[in-house]
Amino acid sequence: MRSFSYERATSIEAALQAAARNVDARFIAGGTNLLDLMKLEIEKPSHLIDVNGLGLDTIEKSPEGGLRIGALVRNTDLAADETVRRDYGLLSRALVAGASGQLRNKATTAGNLLQRTRCPYFYDPNQACNKRQPGSGCSAFGGVTRQLGVIGVSEACLATQPSDMAVAMRALDAVVETRGASGAKRSIPIGDFHRLPGDTPHIETELEPGELITGVVLPPPVGGKQIYRKVRDRASYAFALVSVGAVIHPDGSGQVAVGGVAHKPWRVEDAETELSKGARAMSAVLMEGARPTEQNKFKISLVERTLEAVLKEARE
Amino acid sequence: MQFDKPATTNPIDRLKVVGKPIHRIDGELKTTGRAIYAYEWHDPNMRYAYGYPVGSAIAKGHVTSIDSVAANNAPGVLGVVTTLDVGDLQKGKLNTAKLFGGSEIQHYHQAVAVVVAETFEQARAAAHLVQVEYAPEKGRFDLRVELVNAGAPDPSTEPESSAGDFQTAFAAAPVTLDAEYTTPDQSHSMMEPHASIAAWNGDEVTIWTSSQMIDWWRTDLATTLGVDKEKVHLMSPFIGGGFGGKLFLRADAVLAAFAAKSVGRPVKVALPRPMMMNNTTHRPATIQRIRIGAEKDGRITAIAHESWSGDLLGGGPETAVMQTRLLYAGANRMTAMKLAVLDLPEGNAMRAPGEAPGLMALEIAIDEMAETLGMDPIAFRITNDTQVDPENPERPFSQRDLIGCLKLGATKFGWDEREKPATRREGDWMIGIGVAAAFRNNLVMPSGARVKLDRNGVVTVETDMTDIGTGSYTIIAQTAAEMMGVAMDKVAVHLGDSRFPVSAGSGGQFGANSATSGVYAACVKLREAVASKLGFNSADVVFDNGEARSGNRVIALAEAAGEDGLVGEDTMEWGDLTKTHQQSTFGAHFVEVGVDIATGETRIRRMLAVCAAGRILNPITARSQVIGAMTMGAGGALSEELAVDTRHGFFVNHDLAGYEVPVHADIPHQEVIFMDETDPYSSPMKAKGIGELGLCGVSAAIANAIYNATGVRVRHYPITLDKLIGGLPEVA
Amino acid sequence: MIVDGRRINSCLTLAVMHEGDAITTIEGLGEPGNLHPIQAAFIKHDGFQCGYCTPGQICSSLAVIEEINANIPSHVTKNLTDQVAITAAEIRERMSGNLCRCGAYSNILDAISDVAGVKA
């Protein structure tokens, strides 16, 4: 970890100005991912702006009848919120499937969206990684890839986005609200928020430098059966090999997003028209164009089988 | 004391303290944060500096230059010691890979420098500024590829054995099995990282460290530093887990010693978690071939077990065939081990080396063979039990109650409810149960102790034995209390200090039996000293209730000790009873699993171990040893694998996020039953090892339960869902 | 450790971010001769071996019981809108962020269940 300076921001404007003053600055909220990466010098900010005092920690009804979740609401509190449990059960389920109790107590809504990949080559500074060091190459290619991406991957990067919460938010059509460096407000649909790696895997989201997430808005409750199914080797405290977040309506229609397969929560709206035909039909469209490796091709059938199990549960 | 005849009745047989469920005497320290581990030692009079290691970025080759100017100029930095600075060092005799010194790189994350600074954070930051240039060389990293180059290991490892004529008998057998099994590289991943503090005083150095084997470390550290062994003082009173990973001198101690010398201050060095998997040792992967031939009635007529593993040049094989020489009958047999040179980190002992991966394979093969024969797997094992060493039938087992373990376990577990493969369902869970035999040889090691009696009647034991979570403190106190006839609160135990008599140390499940035997021997000396001082005939003195009694004379031990106190010191040495009699420990593991029909995720629902391992010195700590081993076996069956990057030659998942050890949610309530047994051939304690037996066979029992649940036979560990889902039925 | 009543990982936060917070570590629970009931239960059930993870297991245990009482759901909670029950499954899931390589899990569960009043 390199030495860094630290300040506590007392307002959103102050936080944005502080970020504008220092291009190497990072906002810190829960810090559970950032500090880990700083110790390994994968993240090397020279300045930290503590945004925990900004008051963005409330959950309230949105004017449209949905829910506005402050950027700093802790994962524990979001999962335990009465409205979330009742109307957005998928989100609550995804949150408690992630990390550990200790981490969820610190981790925030915005931080969870921004958590970085768990690709082991990204974590080892001796290995080439385009995400860590643009242009250095991808040592995961041809290496150990069982956990890595199978769809939307590029020659430059096989990494996956590890967030469970983001998968739920993708299925629920959340919108990320931000304030740009100039103070301007912006709303980014979750589907546009995370990027595919392409040849710039180090650019993971649509956020501009110095832009601050202030909250996430969920549309009005959609009802349906809400299921989050996370598949992993261990029973707990492990990243997903595959996860399926779904809202299934009584008429068989629904919204489905998949985690553990891509650089972003994977959802193909066109595939959902196949949902009534069953898991096989839908996942054929959903996973079309997948480019798995020998080690992770099992994820293709695992997505289908997991979706099948989710649909079965929805029928029960 | 020489133990060369079977034990007769001795003071331990009173069992007033030994064998009782006594809670750990170090429990209050460990549950209140007062147990001090290596890195946390803090003497307010010492000005500690902090060392942070730099590991090699390549797996094989040479360091051509190290530029530490930037690191040296970084804030707070006191100095940088590089592998080129110290030059070639003499390697400790128990290490395969060199730990530090010289330009040669033998494996990934080999220590190449240590940066010392006023604070840990300064040292860590500066460590990233050290610029190392390498001349990489091509390495051998893929066991499967190197099989063709595998040869016979050193004869001292007894790589081959045979009896009868395996080939002919196997060819003639009406029922046969010939299958290949693989086990991956595994990591000890103890919770406490390897850590040391070194402080020099003139030409003497004191090392606070985390070591299972004080004298081995002391000897090899002296060799590496080029100093006289008497100048090295090691302290390791609390060890945050070892499992074999702290048997041999490690780089943290060497780096701390060089760093402390260089900066003239005490220096603390811990291996960062991401360095542990590649810098230290691991359990080597194996490829195993097992062939079994049997008559239609289930009697084995031919059995062969071959194993291939790899290690650095000069290393040894994973001895995965050893149990097959002893576990089952059969007149015609052979075992063989082959060793390939690999340029991966050093392979070495991890809990139950040999038997753990060997039984992972053998006990699946037995399950498969039973099925082919149409026999119950327990009945098949019982049919092939042997009470003598099958390779040397003149050697009986000292004790062998495998059958008792299997039968009792079957009753307790409800084995008769077992159904045909892939028939039992509960909702989306496919349910199965499995069994495996547990087997681990009982080893003994010379072990010394010093026992003091003071004027308050307090008995103090001093030995360099270690407690790595095994309960050494407690069972040693029990042994001394029993021998001297005092209450537990009149016994103090001091461990892990090289100033104390050399003990067995902790490893190979020899620690408990050997170390308590050493304490027994020292107590015999102390009893003689008491008797002699009191003018008693030592043969008829009774030590009880804090007193020594002879005839109608009764003297309190406090009084007997007098102002100066009394001391007894001795070392237990072992005769040839392990040669005349095969000493082993036995058990049976029973497991019930559920496999998710859609995803293939396996979750363990029930576990039972039945163990026959001689006298159980303390059923509380013994149970803990067994449940811990069962947990490690669960990890080995279901998730643990060091993934090898065969291009760059390193274990890729080198942290605890990537190397998945079991968590709470993976482990159900665990039952452990100990058979009521004493083994007079093992020691005066009549005890044997238990800490490794608990691991042996567990993973195979899980594998067999998965087969019973799903009908999918997986012979390659870990049994992850990707190896199952292709064989699972449609989700419906 | 427990910060303002919640368990967190001390290695993943900065001290400077906790000015004025109430912090409880293992040393603040009880001491030899005057143990907290959860510490006594860990000894009674032998819920540790090497002892290295034990301070974390114990602090986490207390917070887990509080989290269940506060009706915070977990991955194994059956119904999100019901009051969470103190069960062995809930405790196991919630304790899963505390690794124990010695494998004392079964005994740790007994210790926590004893204090929380759960039948293991």
PDB file of C-alpha atoms in Angstrom, chain B residues 476-623:
ATOM      1  CA  ILE B 476       1.074 -33.362  29.172  1.00  0.00           C
ATOM      2  CA  ALA B 477      -0.372 -31.815  32.332  1.00  0.00           C
ATOM      3  CA  GLN B 478      -2.656 -34.834  32.709  1.00  0.00           C
ATOM      4  CA  THR B 479       0.300 -37.177  32.330  1.00  0.00           C
ATOM      5  CA  ALA B 480       2.361 -35.359  34.952  1.00  0.00           C
ATOM      6  CA  ALA B 481      -0.613 -35.119  37.315  1.00  0.00           C
ATOM      7  CA  GLU B 482      -1.254 -38.855  36.991  1.00  0.00           C
ATOM      8  CA  MET B 483       2.367 -39.814  37.430  1.00  0.00           C
ATOM      9  CA  MET B 484       3.014 -37.544  40.390  1.00  0.00           C
ATOM     10  CA  GLY B 485      -0.383 -38.006  42.014  1.00  0.00           C
ATOM     11  CA  VAL B 486      -1.270 -34.344  42.053  1.00  0.00           C
ATOM     12  CA  ALA B 487      -4.308 -32.363  40.963  1.00  0.00           C
ATOM     13  CA  MET B 488      -4.312 -30.661  37.548  1.00  0.00           C
ATOM     14  CA  ASP B 489      -4.093 -27.247  39.178  1.00  0.00           C
ATOM     15  CA  LYS B 490      -0.783 -28.275  40.692  1.00  0.00           C
ATOM     16  CA  VAL B 491       0.792 -28.786  37.266  1.00  0.00           C
ATOM     17  CA  ALA B 492       2.353 -26.116  35.070  1.00  0.00           C
ATOM     18  CA  VAL B 493       3.433 -26.883  31.517  1.00  0.00           C
ATOM     19  CA  HIS B 494       5.974 -24.901  29.518  1.00  0.00           C
ATOM     20  CA  LEU B 495       6.413 -25.802  25.860  1.00  0.00           C
ATOM     21  CA  GLY B 496       8.066 -24.698  22.661  1.00  0.00           C
ATOM     22  CA  ASP B 497      11.375 -23.384  23.970  1.00  0.00           C
ATOM     23  CA  SER B 498      14.697 -24.649  22.682  1.00  0.00           C
ATOM     24  CA  ARG B 499      16.179 -24.380  26.194  1.00  0.00           C
ATOM     25  CA  PHE B 500      13.984 -27.324  27.178  1.00  0.00           C
ATOM     26  CA  PRO B 501      14.711 -30.999  26.481  1.00  0.00           C
ATOM     27  CA  VAL B 502      14.228 -32.023  22.858  1.00  0.00           C
ATOM     28  CA  SER B 503      10.862 -33.683  22.287  1.00  0.00           C
ATOM     29  CA  ALA B 504       9.087 -35.509  19.507  1.00  0.00           C
ATOM     30  CA  GLY B 505       7.500 -32.283  18.307  1.00  0.00           C
ATOM     31  CA  SER B 506       4.185 -32.183  16.468  1.00  0.00           C
ATOM     32  CA  GLY B 507       3.862 -34.212  13.294  1.00  0.00           C
ATOM     33  CA  GLY B 508       2.972 -37.588  11.886  1.00  0.00           C
ATOM     34  CA  GLN B 509       0.420 -38.065  14.675  1.00  0.00           C
ATOM     35  CA  PHE B 510       3.386 -39.094  16.824  1.00  0.00           C
ATOM     36  CA  GLY B 511       3.236 -36.045  19.087  1.00  0.00           C
ATOM     37  CA  ALA B 512       0.726 -36.977  21.778  1.00  0.00           C
ATOM     38  CA  ASN B 513       1.911 -40.527  22.422  1.00  0.00           C
ATOM     39  CA  SER B 514       5.622 -39.758  22.123  1.00  0.00           C
ATOM     40  CA  ALA B 515       5.650 -36.514  24.093  1.00  0.00           C
ATOM     41  CA  THR B 516       3.543 -37.826  26.957  1.00  0.00           C
ATOM     42  CA  SER B 517       5.821 -40.878  27.046  1.00  0.00           C
ATOM     43  CA  GLY B 518       8.770 -38.516  27.408  1.00  0.00           C
ATOM     44  CA  VAL B 519       6.996 -36.818  30.288  1.00  0.00           C
ATOM     45  CA  TYR B 520       6.275 -40.272  31.732  1.00  0.00           C
ATOM     46  CA  ALA B 521       9.989 -41.079  31.607  1.00  0.00           C
ATOM     47  CA  ALA B 522      10.934 -37.784  33.263  1.00  0.00           C
ATOM     48  CA  CYS B 523       8.283 -38.331  35.952  1.00  0.00           C
ATOM     49  CA  VAL B 524       9.709 -41.786  36.660  1.00  0.00           C
ATOM     50  CA  LYS B 525      13.025 -40.036  37.316  1.00  0.00           C
ATOM     51  CA  LEU B 526      11.356 -37.471  39.523  1.00  0.00           C
ATOM     52  CA  ARG B 527       9.524 -40.189  41.458  1.00  0.00           C
ATOM     53  CA  GLU B 528      12.872 -41.881  42.037  1.00  0.00           C
ATOM     54  CA  ALA B 529      14.335 -38.587  43.210  1.00  0.00           C
ATOM     55  CA  VAL B 530      11.478 -38.122  45.665  1.00  0.00           C
ATOM     56  CA  ALA B 531      11.774 -41.698  46.920  1.00  0.00           C
ATOM     57  CA  SER B 532      15.500 -41.414  47.241  1.00  0.00           C
ATOM     58  CA  LYS B 533      15.288 -38.162  49.157  1.00  0.00           C
ATOM     59  CA  LEU B 534      12.695 -39.609  51.519  1.00  0.00           C
ATOM     60  CA  GLY B 535      14.585 -42.858  51.889  1.00  0.00           C
ATOM     61  CA  PHE B 536      11.670 -44.796  50.389  1.00  0.00           C
ATOM     62  CA  ASN B 537      12.064 -47.913  48.326  1.00  0.00           C
ATOM     63  CA  SER B 538      11.132 -46.448  44.953  1.00  0.00           C
ATOM     64  CA  ALA B 539       9.406 -49.637  43.831  1.00  0.00           C
ATOM     65  CA  ASP B 540       6.632 -49.456  46.398  1.00  0.00           C
ATOM     66  CA  VAL B 541       6.020 -45.703  46.681  1.00  0.00           C
ATOM     67  CA  VAL B 542       2.517 -44.564  45.866  1.00  0.00           C
ATOM     68  CA  PHE B 543       2.088 -41.015  44.584  1.00  0.00           C
ATOM     69  CA  ASP B 544      -1.408 -39.844  45.288  1.00  0.00           C
ATOM     70  CA  ASN B 545      -3.291 -36.860  46.586  1.00  0.00           C
ATOM     71  CA  GLY B 546      -0.184 -34.656  46.527  1.00  0.00           C
ATOM     72  CA  GLU B 547       1.664 -37.084  48.749  1.00  0.00           C
ATOM     73  CA  ALA B 548       4.214 -39.855  48.520  1.00  0.00           C
ATOM     74  CA  ARG B 549       3.262 -42.920  50.543  1.00  0.00           C
ATOM     75  CA  SER B 550       5.360 -45.901  51.454  1.00  0.00           C
ATOM     76  CA  GLY B 551       4.036 -48.368  53.953  1.00  0.00           C
ATOM     77  CA  ASN B 552       2.612 -46.199  56.715  1.00  0.00           C
ATOM     78  CA  ARG B 553       4.804 -43.218  55.921  1.00  0.00           C
ATOM     79  CA  VAL B 554       3.076 -40.336  54.173  1.00  0.00           C
ATOM     80  CA  ILE B 555       4.960 -37.225  53.119  1.00  0.00           C
ATOM     81  CA  ALA B 556       3.514 -34.262  51.245  1.00  0.00           C
ATOM     82  CA  LEU B 557       5.300 -33.676  47.940  1.00  0.00           C
ATOM     83  CA  ALA B 558       5.804 -30.031  48.878  1.00  0.00           C
ATOM     84  CA  GLU B 559       7.698 -31.153  51.925  1.00  0.00           C
ATOM     85  CA  ALA B 560       9.627 -33.757  49.996  1.00  0.00           C
ATOM     86  CA  ALA B 561      10.713 -31.133  47.493  1.00  0.00           C
ATOM     87  CA  GLY B 562      12.070 -28.879  50.184  1.00  0.00           C
ATOM     88  CA  GLU B 563      13.529 -25.447  49.545  1.00  0.00           C
ATOM     89  CA  ASP B 564      15.673 -26.552  46.630  1.00  0.00           C
ATOM     90  CA  GLY B 565      13.029 -28.632  44.902  1.00  0.00           C
ATOM     91  CA  LEU B 566      13.633 -31.793  42.931  1.00  0.00           C
ATOM     92  CA  VAL B 567      14.081 -32.431  39.235  1.00  0.00           C
ATOM     93  CA  GLY B 568      13.641 -35.423  36.972  1.00  0.00           C
ATOM     94  CA  GLU B 569      14.732 -35.401  33.347  1.00  0.00           C
ATOM     95  CA  ASP B 570      14.750 -38.141  30.777  1.00  0.00           C
ATOM     96  CA  THR B 571      14.110 -38.991  27.162  1.00  0.00           C
ATOM     97  CA  MET B 572      11.893 -41.804  25.992  1.00  0.00           C
ATOM     98  CA  GLU B 573      13.730 -43.935  23.455  1.00  0.00           C
ATOM     99  CA  TRP B 574      12.115 -46.663  21.431  1.00  0.00           C
ATOM    100  CA  GLY B 575      13.197 -50.249  20.983  1.00  0.00           C
ATOM    101  CA  ASP B 576      12.171 -52.524  18.149  1.00  0.00           C
ATOM    102  CA  LEU B 577       8.532 -53.148  19.064  1.00  0.00           C
ATOM    103  CA  THR B 578       7.521 -51.208  15.948  1.00  0.00           C
ATOM    104  CA  LYS B 579       9.541 -53.724  13.935  1.00  0.00           C
ATOM    105  CA  THR B 580       8.304 -56.901  15.582  1.00  0.00           C
ATOM    106  CA  HIS B 581       4.732 -55.643  15.628  1.00  0.00           C
ATOM    107  CA  GLN B 582       2.968 -53.552  13.049  1.00  0.00           C
ATOM    108  CA  GLN B 583       1.520 -50.587  14.911  1.00  0.00           C
ATOM    109  CA  SER B 584      -1.271 -48.795  13.153  1.00  0.00           C
ATOM    110  CA  THR B 585      -4.458 -46.945  13.912  1.00  0.00           C
ATOM    111  CA  PHE B 586      -7.795 -47.811  12.404  1.00  0.00           C
ATOM    112  CA  GLY B 587     -11.190 -46.343  11.897  1.00  0.00           C
ATOM    113  CA  ALA B 588     -14.260 -46.085   9.757  1.00  0.00           C
ATOM    114  CA  HIS B 589     -15.788 -42.962   8.273  1.00  0.00           C
ATOM    115  CA  PHE B 590     -19.462 -42.717   7.425  1.00  0.00           C
ATOM    116  CA  VAL B 591     -20.898 -39.812   5.466  1.00  0.00           C
ATOM    117  CA  GLU B 592     -24.283 -38.796   4.148  1.00  0.00           C
ATOM    118  CA  VAL B 593     -24.434 -36.248   1.341  1.00  0.00           C
ATOM    119  CA  GLY B 594     -27.064 -34.491  -0.655  1.00  0.00           C
ATOM    120  CA  VAL B 595     -26.338 -33.598  -4.269  1.00  0.00           C
ATOM    121  CA  ASP B 596     -28.495 -30.945  -5.887  1.00  0.00           C
ATOM    122  CA  ILE B 597     -30.094 -32.577  -8.876  1.00  0.00           C
ATOM    123  CA  ALA B 598     -29.930 -29.402 -10.932  1.00  0.00           C
ATOM    124  CA  THR B 599     -26.577 -27.910 -10.089  1.00  0.00           C
ATOM    125  CA  GLY B 600     -24.568 -30.870  -8.821  1.00  0.00           C
ATOM    126  CA  GLU B 601     -23.622 -29.024  -5.651  1.00  0.00           C
ATOM    127  CA  THR B 602     -22.730 -31.500  -2.915  1.00  0.00           C
ATOM    128  CA  ARG B 603     -23.540 -30.696   0.690  1.00  0.00           C
ATOM    129  CA  ILE B 604     -22.619 -32.972   3.580  1.00  0.00           C
ATOM    130  CA  ARG B 605     -25.532 -33.851   5.865  1.00  0.00           C
ATOM    131  CA  ARG B 606     -24.044 -36.247   8.403  1.00  0.00           C
ATOM    132  CA  MET B 607     -20.571 -37.443   9.387  1.00  0.00           C
ATOM    133  CA  LEU B 608     -19.471 -40.173  11.776  1.00  0.00           C
ATOM    134  CA  ALA B 609     -16.000 -41.419  12.588  1.00  0.00           C
ATOM    135  CA  VAL B 610     -15.278 -44.507  14.665  1.00  0.00           C
ATOM    136  CA  CYS B 611     -11.639 -44.739  15.723  1.00  0.00           C
ATOM    137  CA  ALA B 612      -9.503 -47.461  17.234  1.00  0.00           C
ATOM    138  CA  ALA B 613      -6.290 -45.769  18.234  1.00  0.00           C
ATOM    139  CA  GLY B 614      -5.178 -47.135  21.569  1.00  0.00           C
ATOM    140  CA  ARG B 615      -5.848 -45.305  24.791  1.00  0.00           C
ATOM    141  CA  ILE B 616      -7.509 -41.948  24.319  1.00  0.00           C
ATOM    142  CA  LEU B 617      -5.621 -39.582  26.600  1.00  0.00           C
ATOM    143  CA  ASN B 618      -8.341 -36.943  26.627  1.00  0.00           C
ATOM    144  CA  PRO B 619     -11.625 -37.539  24.803  1.00  0.00           C
ATOM    145  CA  ILE B 620     -12.285 -33.798  24.423  1.00  0.00           C
ATOM    146  CA  THR B 621      -9.066 -32.896  22.660  1.00  0.00           C
ATOM    147  CA  ALA B 622      -9.032 -36.206  20.786  1.00  0.00           C
ATOM    148  CA  ARG B 623     -12.524 -35.526  19.454  1.00  0.00           C
TER     149      ARG B 623
END
